[in-house]
Coordinates of C-alpha atoms and ligand atoms in Angstrom, one line a residue:
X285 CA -21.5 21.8 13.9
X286 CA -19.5 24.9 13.7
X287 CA -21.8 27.7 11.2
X288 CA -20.8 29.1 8.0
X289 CA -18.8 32.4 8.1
X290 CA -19.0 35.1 5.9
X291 CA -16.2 36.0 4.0
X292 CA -15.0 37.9 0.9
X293 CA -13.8 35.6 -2.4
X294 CA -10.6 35.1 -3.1
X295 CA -8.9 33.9 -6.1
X296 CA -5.3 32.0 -6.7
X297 CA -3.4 30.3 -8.8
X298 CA -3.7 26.6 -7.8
X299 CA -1.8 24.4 -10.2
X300 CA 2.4 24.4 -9.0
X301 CA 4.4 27.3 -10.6
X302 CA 5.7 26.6 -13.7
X303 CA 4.9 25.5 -17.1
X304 CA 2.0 22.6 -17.2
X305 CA -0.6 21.7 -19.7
X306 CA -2.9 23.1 -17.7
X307 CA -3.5 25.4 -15.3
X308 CA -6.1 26.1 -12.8
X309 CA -7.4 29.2 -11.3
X310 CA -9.7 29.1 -8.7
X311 CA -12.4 31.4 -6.8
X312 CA -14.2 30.8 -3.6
X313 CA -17.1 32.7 -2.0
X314 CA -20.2 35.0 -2.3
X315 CA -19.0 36.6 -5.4
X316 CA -17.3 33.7 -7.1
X317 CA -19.6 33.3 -9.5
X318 CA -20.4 36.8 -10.5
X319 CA -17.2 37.9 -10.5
X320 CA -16.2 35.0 -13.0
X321 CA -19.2 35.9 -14.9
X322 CA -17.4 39.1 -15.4
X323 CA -14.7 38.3 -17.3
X324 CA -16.3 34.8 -18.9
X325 CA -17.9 34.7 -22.5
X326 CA -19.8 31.7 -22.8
X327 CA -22.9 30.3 -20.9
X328 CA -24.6 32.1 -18.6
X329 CA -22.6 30.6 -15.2
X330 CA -26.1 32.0 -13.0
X331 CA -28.0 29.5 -14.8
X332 CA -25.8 26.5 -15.2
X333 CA -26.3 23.7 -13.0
X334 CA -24.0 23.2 -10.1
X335 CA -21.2 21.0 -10.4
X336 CA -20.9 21.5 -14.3
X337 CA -17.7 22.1 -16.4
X338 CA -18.7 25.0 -18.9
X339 CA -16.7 25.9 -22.3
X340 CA -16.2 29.5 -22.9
X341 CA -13.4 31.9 -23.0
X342 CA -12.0 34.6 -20.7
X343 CA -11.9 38.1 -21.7
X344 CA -10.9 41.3 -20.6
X345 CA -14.3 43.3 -20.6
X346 CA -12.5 46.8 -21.0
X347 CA -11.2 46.0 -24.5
X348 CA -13.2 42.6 -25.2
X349 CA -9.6 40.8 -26.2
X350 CA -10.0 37.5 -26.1
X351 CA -7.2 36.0 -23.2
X352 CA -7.5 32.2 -23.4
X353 CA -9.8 29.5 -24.1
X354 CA -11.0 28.0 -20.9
X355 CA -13.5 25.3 -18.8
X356 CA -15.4 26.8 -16.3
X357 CA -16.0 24.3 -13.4
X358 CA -19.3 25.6 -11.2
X359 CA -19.7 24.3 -7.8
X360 CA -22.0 25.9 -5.7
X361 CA -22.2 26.0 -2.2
X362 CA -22.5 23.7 0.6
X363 CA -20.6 20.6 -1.5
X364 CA -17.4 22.2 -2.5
X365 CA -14.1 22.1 -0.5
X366 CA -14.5 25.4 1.2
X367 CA -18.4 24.9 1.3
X368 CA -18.5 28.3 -0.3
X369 CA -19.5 28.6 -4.3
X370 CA -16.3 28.1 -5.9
X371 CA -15.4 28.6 -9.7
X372 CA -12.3 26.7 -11.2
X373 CA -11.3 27.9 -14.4
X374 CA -8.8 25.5 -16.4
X375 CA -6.9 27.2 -18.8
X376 CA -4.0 26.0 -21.2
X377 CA -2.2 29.4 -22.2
X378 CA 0.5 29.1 -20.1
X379 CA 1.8 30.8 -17.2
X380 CA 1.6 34.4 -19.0
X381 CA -2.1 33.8 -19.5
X382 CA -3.1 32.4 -16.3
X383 CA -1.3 35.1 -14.6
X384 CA -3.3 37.3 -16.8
X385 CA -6.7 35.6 -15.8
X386 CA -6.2 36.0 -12.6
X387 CA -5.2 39.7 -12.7
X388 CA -8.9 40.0 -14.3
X389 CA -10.5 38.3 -11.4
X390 CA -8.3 40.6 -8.9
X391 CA -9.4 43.5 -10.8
X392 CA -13.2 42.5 -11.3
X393 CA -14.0 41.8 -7.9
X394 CA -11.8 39.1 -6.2
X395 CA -8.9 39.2 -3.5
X396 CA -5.7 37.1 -3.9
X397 CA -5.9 34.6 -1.9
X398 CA -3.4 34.1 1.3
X399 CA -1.7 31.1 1.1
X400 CA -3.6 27.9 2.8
X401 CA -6.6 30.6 2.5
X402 CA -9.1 27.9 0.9
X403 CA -8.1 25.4 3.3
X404 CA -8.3 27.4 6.2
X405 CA -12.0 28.4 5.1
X406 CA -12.9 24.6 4.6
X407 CA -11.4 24.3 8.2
X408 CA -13.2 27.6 9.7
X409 CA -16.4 25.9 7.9
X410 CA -16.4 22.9 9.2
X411 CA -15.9 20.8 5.7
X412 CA -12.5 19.9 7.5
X413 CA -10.5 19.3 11.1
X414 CA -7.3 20.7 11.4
X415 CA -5.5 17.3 11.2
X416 CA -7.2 16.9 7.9
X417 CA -6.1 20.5 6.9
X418 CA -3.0 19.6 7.8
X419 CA -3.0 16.3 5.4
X420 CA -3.9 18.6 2.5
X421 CA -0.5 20.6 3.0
X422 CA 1.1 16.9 2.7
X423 CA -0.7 15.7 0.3
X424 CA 0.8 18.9 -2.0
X425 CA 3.7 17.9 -0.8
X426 CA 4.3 13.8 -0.8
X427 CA 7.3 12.7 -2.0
X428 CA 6.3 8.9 -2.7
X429 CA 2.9 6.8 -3.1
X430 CA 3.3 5.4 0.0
X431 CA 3.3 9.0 2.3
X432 CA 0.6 9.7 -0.3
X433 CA -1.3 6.9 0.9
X434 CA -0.5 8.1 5.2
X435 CA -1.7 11.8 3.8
X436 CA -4.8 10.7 2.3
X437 CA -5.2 8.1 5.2
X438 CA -5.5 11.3 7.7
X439 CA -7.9 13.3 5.2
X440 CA -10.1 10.5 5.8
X441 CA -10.1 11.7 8.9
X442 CA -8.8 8.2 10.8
X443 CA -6.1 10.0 13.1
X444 CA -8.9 12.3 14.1
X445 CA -10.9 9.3 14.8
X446 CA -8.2 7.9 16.7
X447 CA -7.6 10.9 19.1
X448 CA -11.5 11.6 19.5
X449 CA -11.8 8.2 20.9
X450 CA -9.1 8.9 23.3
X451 CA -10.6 12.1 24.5
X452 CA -13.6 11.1 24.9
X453 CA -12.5 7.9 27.1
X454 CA -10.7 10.8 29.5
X455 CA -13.6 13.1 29.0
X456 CA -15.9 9.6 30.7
X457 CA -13.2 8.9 33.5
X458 CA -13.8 12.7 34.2
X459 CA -17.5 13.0 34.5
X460 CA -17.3 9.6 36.6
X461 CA -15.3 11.0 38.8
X462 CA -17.4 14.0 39.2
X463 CA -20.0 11.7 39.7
X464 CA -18.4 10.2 42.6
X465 CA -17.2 13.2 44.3
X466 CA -21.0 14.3 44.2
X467 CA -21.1 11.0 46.4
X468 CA -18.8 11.3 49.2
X469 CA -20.9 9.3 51.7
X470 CA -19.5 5.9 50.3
X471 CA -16.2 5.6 52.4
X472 CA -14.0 4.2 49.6
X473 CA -14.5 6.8 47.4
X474 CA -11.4 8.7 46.9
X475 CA -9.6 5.1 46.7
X476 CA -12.2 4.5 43.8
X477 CA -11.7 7.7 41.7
X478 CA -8.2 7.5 42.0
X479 CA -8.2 4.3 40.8
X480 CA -10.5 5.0 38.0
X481 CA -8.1 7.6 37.2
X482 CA -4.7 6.0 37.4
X483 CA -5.7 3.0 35.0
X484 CA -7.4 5.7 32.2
X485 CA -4.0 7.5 32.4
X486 CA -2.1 4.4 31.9
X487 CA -4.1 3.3 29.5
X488 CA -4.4 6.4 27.3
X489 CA -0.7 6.8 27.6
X490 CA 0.1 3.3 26.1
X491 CA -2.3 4.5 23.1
X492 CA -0.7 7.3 22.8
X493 CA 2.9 5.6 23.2
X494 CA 1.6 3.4 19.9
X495 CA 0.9 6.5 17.6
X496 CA 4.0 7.9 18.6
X497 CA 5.9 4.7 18.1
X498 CA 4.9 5.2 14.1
X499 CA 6.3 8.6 13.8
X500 CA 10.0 7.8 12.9
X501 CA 8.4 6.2 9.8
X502 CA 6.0 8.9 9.8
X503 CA 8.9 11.7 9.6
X504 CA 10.8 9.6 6.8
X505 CA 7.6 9.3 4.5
X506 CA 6.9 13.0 5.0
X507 CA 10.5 14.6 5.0
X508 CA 12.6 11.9 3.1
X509 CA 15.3 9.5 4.2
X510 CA 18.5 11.6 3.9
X511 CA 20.9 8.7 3.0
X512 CA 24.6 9.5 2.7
X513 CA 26.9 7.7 -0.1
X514 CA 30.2 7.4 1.5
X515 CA 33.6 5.4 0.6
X516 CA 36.8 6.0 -0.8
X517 CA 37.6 7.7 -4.1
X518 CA 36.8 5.0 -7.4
X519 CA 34.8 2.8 -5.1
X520 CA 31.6 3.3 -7.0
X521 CA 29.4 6.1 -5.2
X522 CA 28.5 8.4 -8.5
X523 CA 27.7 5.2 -10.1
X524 CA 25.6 3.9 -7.6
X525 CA 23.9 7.7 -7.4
X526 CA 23.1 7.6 -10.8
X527 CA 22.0 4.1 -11.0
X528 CA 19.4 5.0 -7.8
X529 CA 18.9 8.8 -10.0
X530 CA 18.2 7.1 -13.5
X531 CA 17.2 3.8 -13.5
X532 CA 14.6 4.3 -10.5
X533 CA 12.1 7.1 -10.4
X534 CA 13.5 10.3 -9.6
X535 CA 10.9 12.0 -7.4
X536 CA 11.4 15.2 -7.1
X537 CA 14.9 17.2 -8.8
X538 CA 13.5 21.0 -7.4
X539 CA 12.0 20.8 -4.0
X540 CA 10.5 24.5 -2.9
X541 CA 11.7 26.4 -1.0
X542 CA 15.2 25.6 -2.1
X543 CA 17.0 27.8 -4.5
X544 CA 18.2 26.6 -7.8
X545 CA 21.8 26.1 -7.1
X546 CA 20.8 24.1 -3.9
X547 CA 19.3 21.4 -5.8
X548 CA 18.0 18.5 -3.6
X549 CA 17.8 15.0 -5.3
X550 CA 14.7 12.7 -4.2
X551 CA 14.6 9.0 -5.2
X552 CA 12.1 6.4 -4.6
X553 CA 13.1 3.4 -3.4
X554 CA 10.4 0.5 -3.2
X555 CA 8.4 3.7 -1.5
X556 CA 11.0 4.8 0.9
X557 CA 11.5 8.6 0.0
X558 CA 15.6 9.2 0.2
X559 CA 16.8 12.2 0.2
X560 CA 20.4 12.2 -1.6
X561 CA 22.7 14.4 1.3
X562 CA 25.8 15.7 -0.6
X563 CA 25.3 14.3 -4.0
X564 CA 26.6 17.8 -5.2
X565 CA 29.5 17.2 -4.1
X566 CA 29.7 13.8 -5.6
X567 CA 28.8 14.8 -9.2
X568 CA 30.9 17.8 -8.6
X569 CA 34.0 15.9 -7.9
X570 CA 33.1 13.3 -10.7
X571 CA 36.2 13.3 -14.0
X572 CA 38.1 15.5 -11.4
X573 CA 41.7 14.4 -10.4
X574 CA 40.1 15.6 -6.8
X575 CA 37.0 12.7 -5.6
X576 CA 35.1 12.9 -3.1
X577 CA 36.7 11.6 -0.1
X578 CA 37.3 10.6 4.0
X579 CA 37.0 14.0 5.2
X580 CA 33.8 15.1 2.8
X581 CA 32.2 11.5 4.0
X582 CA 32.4 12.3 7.4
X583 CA 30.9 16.1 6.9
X584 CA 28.0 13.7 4.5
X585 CA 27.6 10.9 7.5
X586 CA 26.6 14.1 10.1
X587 CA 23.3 14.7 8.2
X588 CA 22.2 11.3 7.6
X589 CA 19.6 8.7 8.9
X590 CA 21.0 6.2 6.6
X591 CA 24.1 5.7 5.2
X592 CA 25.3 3.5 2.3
X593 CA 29.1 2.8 2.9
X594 CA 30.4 1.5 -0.7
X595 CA 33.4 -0.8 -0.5
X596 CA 35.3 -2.1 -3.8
X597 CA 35.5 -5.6 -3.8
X598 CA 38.2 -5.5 -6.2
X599 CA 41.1 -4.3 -4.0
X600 CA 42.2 -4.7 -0.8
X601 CA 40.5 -2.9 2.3
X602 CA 42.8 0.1 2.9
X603 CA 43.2 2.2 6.4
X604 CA 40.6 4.4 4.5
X605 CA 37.8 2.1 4.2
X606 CA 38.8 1.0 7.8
X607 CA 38.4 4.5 9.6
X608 CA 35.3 4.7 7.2
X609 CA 34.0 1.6 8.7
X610 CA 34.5 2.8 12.3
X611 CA 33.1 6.1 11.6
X612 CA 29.9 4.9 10.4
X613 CA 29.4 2.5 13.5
X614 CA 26.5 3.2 15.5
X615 CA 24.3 4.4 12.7
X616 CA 21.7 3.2 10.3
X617 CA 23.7 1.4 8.1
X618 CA 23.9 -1.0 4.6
X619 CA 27.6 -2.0 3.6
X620 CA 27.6 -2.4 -0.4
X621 CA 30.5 -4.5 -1.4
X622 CA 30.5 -2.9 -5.0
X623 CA 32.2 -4.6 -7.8
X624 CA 31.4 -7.9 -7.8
X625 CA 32.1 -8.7 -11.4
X626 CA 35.6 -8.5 -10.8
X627 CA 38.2 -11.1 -9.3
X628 CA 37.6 -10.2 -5.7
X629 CA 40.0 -9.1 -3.2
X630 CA 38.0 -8.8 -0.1
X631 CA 36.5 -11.5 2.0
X632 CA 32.6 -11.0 2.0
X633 CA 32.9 -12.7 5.7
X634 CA 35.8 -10.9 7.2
X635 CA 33.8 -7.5 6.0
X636 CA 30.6 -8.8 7.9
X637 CA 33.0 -9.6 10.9
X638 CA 34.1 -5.6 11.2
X639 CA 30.7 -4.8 10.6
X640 CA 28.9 -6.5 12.8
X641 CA 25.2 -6.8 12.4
X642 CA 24.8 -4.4 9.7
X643 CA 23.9 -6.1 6.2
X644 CA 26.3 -6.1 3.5
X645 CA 25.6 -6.8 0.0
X646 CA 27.4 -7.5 -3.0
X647 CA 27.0 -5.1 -6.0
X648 CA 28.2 -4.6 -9.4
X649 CA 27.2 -1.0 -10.9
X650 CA 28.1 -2.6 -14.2
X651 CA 26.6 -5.5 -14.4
X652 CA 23.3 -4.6 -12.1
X653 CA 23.9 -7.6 -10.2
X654 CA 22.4 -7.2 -6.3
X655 CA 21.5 -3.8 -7.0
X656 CA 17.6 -5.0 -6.3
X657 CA 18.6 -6.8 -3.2
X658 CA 20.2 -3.5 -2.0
X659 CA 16.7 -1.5 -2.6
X660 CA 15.0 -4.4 -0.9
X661 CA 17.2 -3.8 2.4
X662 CA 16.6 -0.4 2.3
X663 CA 12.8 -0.9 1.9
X664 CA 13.4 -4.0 4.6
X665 CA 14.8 -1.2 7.2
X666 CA 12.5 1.0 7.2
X667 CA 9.3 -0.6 6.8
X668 CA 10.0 -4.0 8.2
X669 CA 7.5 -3.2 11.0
X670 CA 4.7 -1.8 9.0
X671 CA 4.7 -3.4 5.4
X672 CA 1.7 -4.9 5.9
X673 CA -0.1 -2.4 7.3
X674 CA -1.2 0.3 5.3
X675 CA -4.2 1.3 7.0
X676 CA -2.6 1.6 10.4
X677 CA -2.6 5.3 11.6
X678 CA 0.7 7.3 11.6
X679 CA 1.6 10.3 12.8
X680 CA 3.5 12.3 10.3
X681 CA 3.5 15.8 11.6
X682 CA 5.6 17.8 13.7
X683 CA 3.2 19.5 15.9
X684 CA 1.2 16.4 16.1
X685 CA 4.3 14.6 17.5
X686 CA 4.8 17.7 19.9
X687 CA 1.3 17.9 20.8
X688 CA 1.1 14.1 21.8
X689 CA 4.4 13.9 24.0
X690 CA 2.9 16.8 25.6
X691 CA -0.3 14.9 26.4
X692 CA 1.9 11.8 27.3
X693 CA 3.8 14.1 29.9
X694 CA 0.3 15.2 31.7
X695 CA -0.7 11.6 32.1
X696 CA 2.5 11.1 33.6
X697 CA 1.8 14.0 36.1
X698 CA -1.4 12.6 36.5
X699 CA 0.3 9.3 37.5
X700 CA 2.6 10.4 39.5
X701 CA 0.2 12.9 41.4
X702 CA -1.7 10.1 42.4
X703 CA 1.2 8.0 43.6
X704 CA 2.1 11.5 46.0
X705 CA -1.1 10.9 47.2
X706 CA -2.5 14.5 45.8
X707 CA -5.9 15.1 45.8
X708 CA -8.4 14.0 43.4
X709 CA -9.3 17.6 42.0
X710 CA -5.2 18.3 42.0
X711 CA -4.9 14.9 39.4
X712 CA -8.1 16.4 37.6
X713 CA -6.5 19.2 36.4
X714 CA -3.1 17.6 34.5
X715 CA -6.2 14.8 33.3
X716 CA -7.9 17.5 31.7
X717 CA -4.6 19.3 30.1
X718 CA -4.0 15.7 28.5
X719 CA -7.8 16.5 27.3
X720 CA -7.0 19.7 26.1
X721 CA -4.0 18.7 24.5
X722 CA -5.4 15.9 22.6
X723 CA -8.2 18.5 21.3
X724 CA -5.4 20.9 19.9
X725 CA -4.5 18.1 17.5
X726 CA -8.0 18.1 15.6
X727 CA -8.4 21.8 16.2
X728 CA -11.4 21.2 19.0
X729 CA -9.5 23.6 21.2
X730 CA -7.3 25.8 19.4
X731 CA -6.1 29.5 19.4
X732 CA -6.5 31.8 16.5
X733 CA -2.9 32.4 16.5
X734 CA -1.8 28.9 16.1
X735 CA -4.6 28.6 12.9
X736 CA -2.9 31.7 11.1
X737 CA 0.7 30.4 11.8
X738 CA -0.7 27.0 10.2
X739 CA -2.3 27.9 7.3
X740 CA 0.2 30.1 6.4
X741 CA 2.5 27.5 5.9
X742 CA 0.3 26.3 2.9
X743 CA 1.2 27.1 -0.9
X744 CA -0.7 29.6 -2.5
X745 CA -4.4 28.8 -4.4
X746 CA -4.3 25.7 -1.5
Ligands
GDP298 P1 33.4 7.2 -7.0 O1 34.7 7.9 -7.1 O2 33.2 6.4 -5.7 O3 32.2 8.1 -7.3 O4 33.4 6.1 -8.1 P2 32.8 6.1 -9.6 O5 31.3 5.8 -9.5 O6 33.1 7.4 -10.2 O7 33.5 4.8 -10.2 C1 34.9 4.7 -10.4 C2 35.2 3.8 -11.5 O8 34.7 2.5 -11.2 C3 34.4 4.1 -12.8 O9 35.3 3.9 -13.9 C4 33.2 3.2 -12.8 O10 32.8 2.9 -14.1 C5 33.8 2.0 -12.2 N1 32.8 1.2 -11.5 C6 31.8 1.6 -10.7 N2 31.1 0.5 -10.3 C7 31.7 -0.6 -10.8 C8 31.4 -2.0 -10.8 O11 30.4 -2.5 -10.1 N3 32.2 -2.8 -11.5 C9 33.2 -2.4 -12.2 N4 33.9 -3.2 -12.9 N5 33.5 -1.1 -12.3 C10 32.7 -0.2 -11.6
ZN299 ZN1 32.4 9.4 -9.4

């Protein structure tokens, strides 16, 4: 319902940096048209029919070089992503050309774009809510089908959904009990509204409870499962890393906003995103007379919401494996008895005495035997709960999570108001901060300051 907004156009870059076989350069606004028509040889982009891919090339009108050969994508507006008339030129040049391209466009009547800039326009123009806006920044930046899948899940708008219905069940409780106090000759009337009001606040908090109860999973589809490999020196770790590195999918080798030397390693276990903590120092220690050991474990194990604790079957436990055994006591855990193809020295039963009810698992690097029953367990762990159920909601983002706990804490002021006995237009108040609250999530009541924070946190041409 919100009206369209006039702004300038803006052009970015909107492929990721680097070197692809294509690259897209996009426009969006008033001028996006013309100002592509500037700098475009080919049809005549006026007269083209909207939502048409046009061959042509780009050229520098001052000197009439020819810069790349290019497809012109026309979309005018209201059905484009910002609802503005937006232009995408696909070009295959390479980055020197593209960057060249949009220097034209800059130069010939365009603005470079701010980063989340076309988002934040489909958001100011209604195409999108913010949780959906927010899903777009995901989407760019899922790490594994599955938190694909929860990204595009919330585009489709189902978590807005979710908390609409919510607000508008505290938004009814409200009017009712305005209603009521307009009606203050029935005698049981504050008993009634206070009643009406106690069981909405318990019952939107137990809603609310569930969508937060999905956002440990939520945070390890969206972030990564940082898993530590720990053990002794020889037990198997760089083995094991580079079995999980090069036999399954490696995700992602150069995560932004990480420099080059600080390289972190993504794999993709049965959809669980982990996120390899210390592997430098692993491959760093690897052919050295130095490996990685007890002390450089325990610095790994700080960091980690899973670890891996590799144990070689092939020689007796030592103190080491012991104190390693203890240390990782407590926490998320898988015990991998590597080395199975070897005449066995440790007592697959004794090790699941001192481990308790952690799983341990017999492996051999070598020979690949149980390495498949180890990625099951870790899939097992994390999704146990919500294999089956891909369609459920789940909260994946920080200031979601913040937002609901916050809402959560209101109804609990609203509960506990009423059992202080406050009065009715007290408990009204914390009822409609949950309201509020709630609304912040899907952007129905949200401060400017908060949307430029956000949409700055997007990657350029997004
Ligand atoms: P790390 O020091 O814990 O990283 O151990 P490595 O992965 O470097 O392995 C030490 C040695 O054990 C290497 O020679 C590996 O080839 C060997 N190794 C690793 N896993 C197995 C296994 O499952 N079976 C056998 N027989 N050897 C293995
Ligand atoms: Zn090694």
């Amino acid at each position: 319902s919100q009206t369209i907004t006039e702004f300038d156009t803006i052009a970015a870059i909107s492929t990721p940096p680097g070197e692809g076989a294509i690259s897209i350069v996009r426009l969006s606004g008033e001028a996006a048209l013309s100002t592509a028509q500037r700098v475009f040889k080919g049809r005549d982009l006026a007269q083209v029919a909207s939502h048409t891919i046009n061959y042509g090339h780009i050229i520098d009108p001052d000197t009439d070089e020819e810069v790349d050969e290019v497809m012109v994508s026309v979309m005018r507006a209201p059905k484009t992503f910002t609802r503005e008339d937006v232009i995408e030129i696909n070009c295959h040049g390479g980055i020197v050309a593209t960057n060249r391209i949009l220097q034209l466009l800059l130069s010939h009547g365009a603005r470079l774009a701010e980063p989340g800039e076309f988002t934040k326009r489909a958001f100011l123009n209604g195409r999108i809510d913010l949780s959906q806006a927010e899903a777009v920044m995901d989407l760019i930046r899922a790490k594994t089908d599955r938190s694909m899948k929860v990204a595009l899940n919330q585009l489709d708008g189902n978590l807005s959904t979710l908390i609409r219905q919510l607000r508008q069940d505290i938004l009814d409780v409200l009017a009712q009990v305005e209603v009521n106090i307009d009606y203050p000759e029935y005698d049981d009337v504050e008993t009634m509204t206070t009643k009406l009001l106690l069981e909405k606040a318990q019952d939107v908090k137990v809603r609310i409870g569930e969508l937060l109860e999905t956002a440990q999973q939520g945070k390890v589809l969206r972030e990564g499962l940082a898993t530590a490999i720990v053990g002794r020196p020889n037990v198997g770790k760089s083995s094991l890393l580079n079995h999980l590195l090069h036999e399954d999918k490696a995700i992602v080798t150069d995560v932004a906003g990480t420099t080059r030397d600080v390289i972190e390693e993504y794999v993709n276990v049965k959809g669980v995103p982990l996120k390899l903590v210390d592997t430098a120092g692993i491959h760093e220690t690897d052919d050295k007379v130095e490996k990685i050991g007890v002390e450089r474990s325990k610095q790994a194990l700080a960091t980690a919401d899973l670890t891996l604790l590799v144990i070689n079957g092939s020689e007796s436990l030592t103190s080491e494996d012991r104190e390693l055994i203890e240390e990782t006591t407590g926490q998320k855990r898988i015990v991998i008895l590597n080395k199975t193809d070897l005449p066995q020295q440790v007592d697959l039963a004794n090790l699941q005495m001192l481990v308790g009810d952690d799983s341990v698992i017999g492996t051999s690097v070598l020979t690949n035997d149980g390495l498949s029953q180890l990625e099951d367990q870790i899939a097992t762990l994390f999704f146990g709960g919500i294999e089956n159920s891909q369609t459920t909601v789940m909260v994946t983002n920080a200031r979601h999570i913040g937002l609901l706990k916050q809402a959560s804490a209101a109804l609990d002021d609203v509960m506990s108001g009423i059992a202080a006995g406050m009065p009715v237009d007290l408990v009204q108040i914390d009822m409609t901060r949950a309201w509020d609250l709630l609304g912040e999530i899907t952007g129905d009541s949200v401060q400017d300051e908060l949307l430029t924070q956000l949409f700055s946190q997007f990657c350029l041409g997004k």
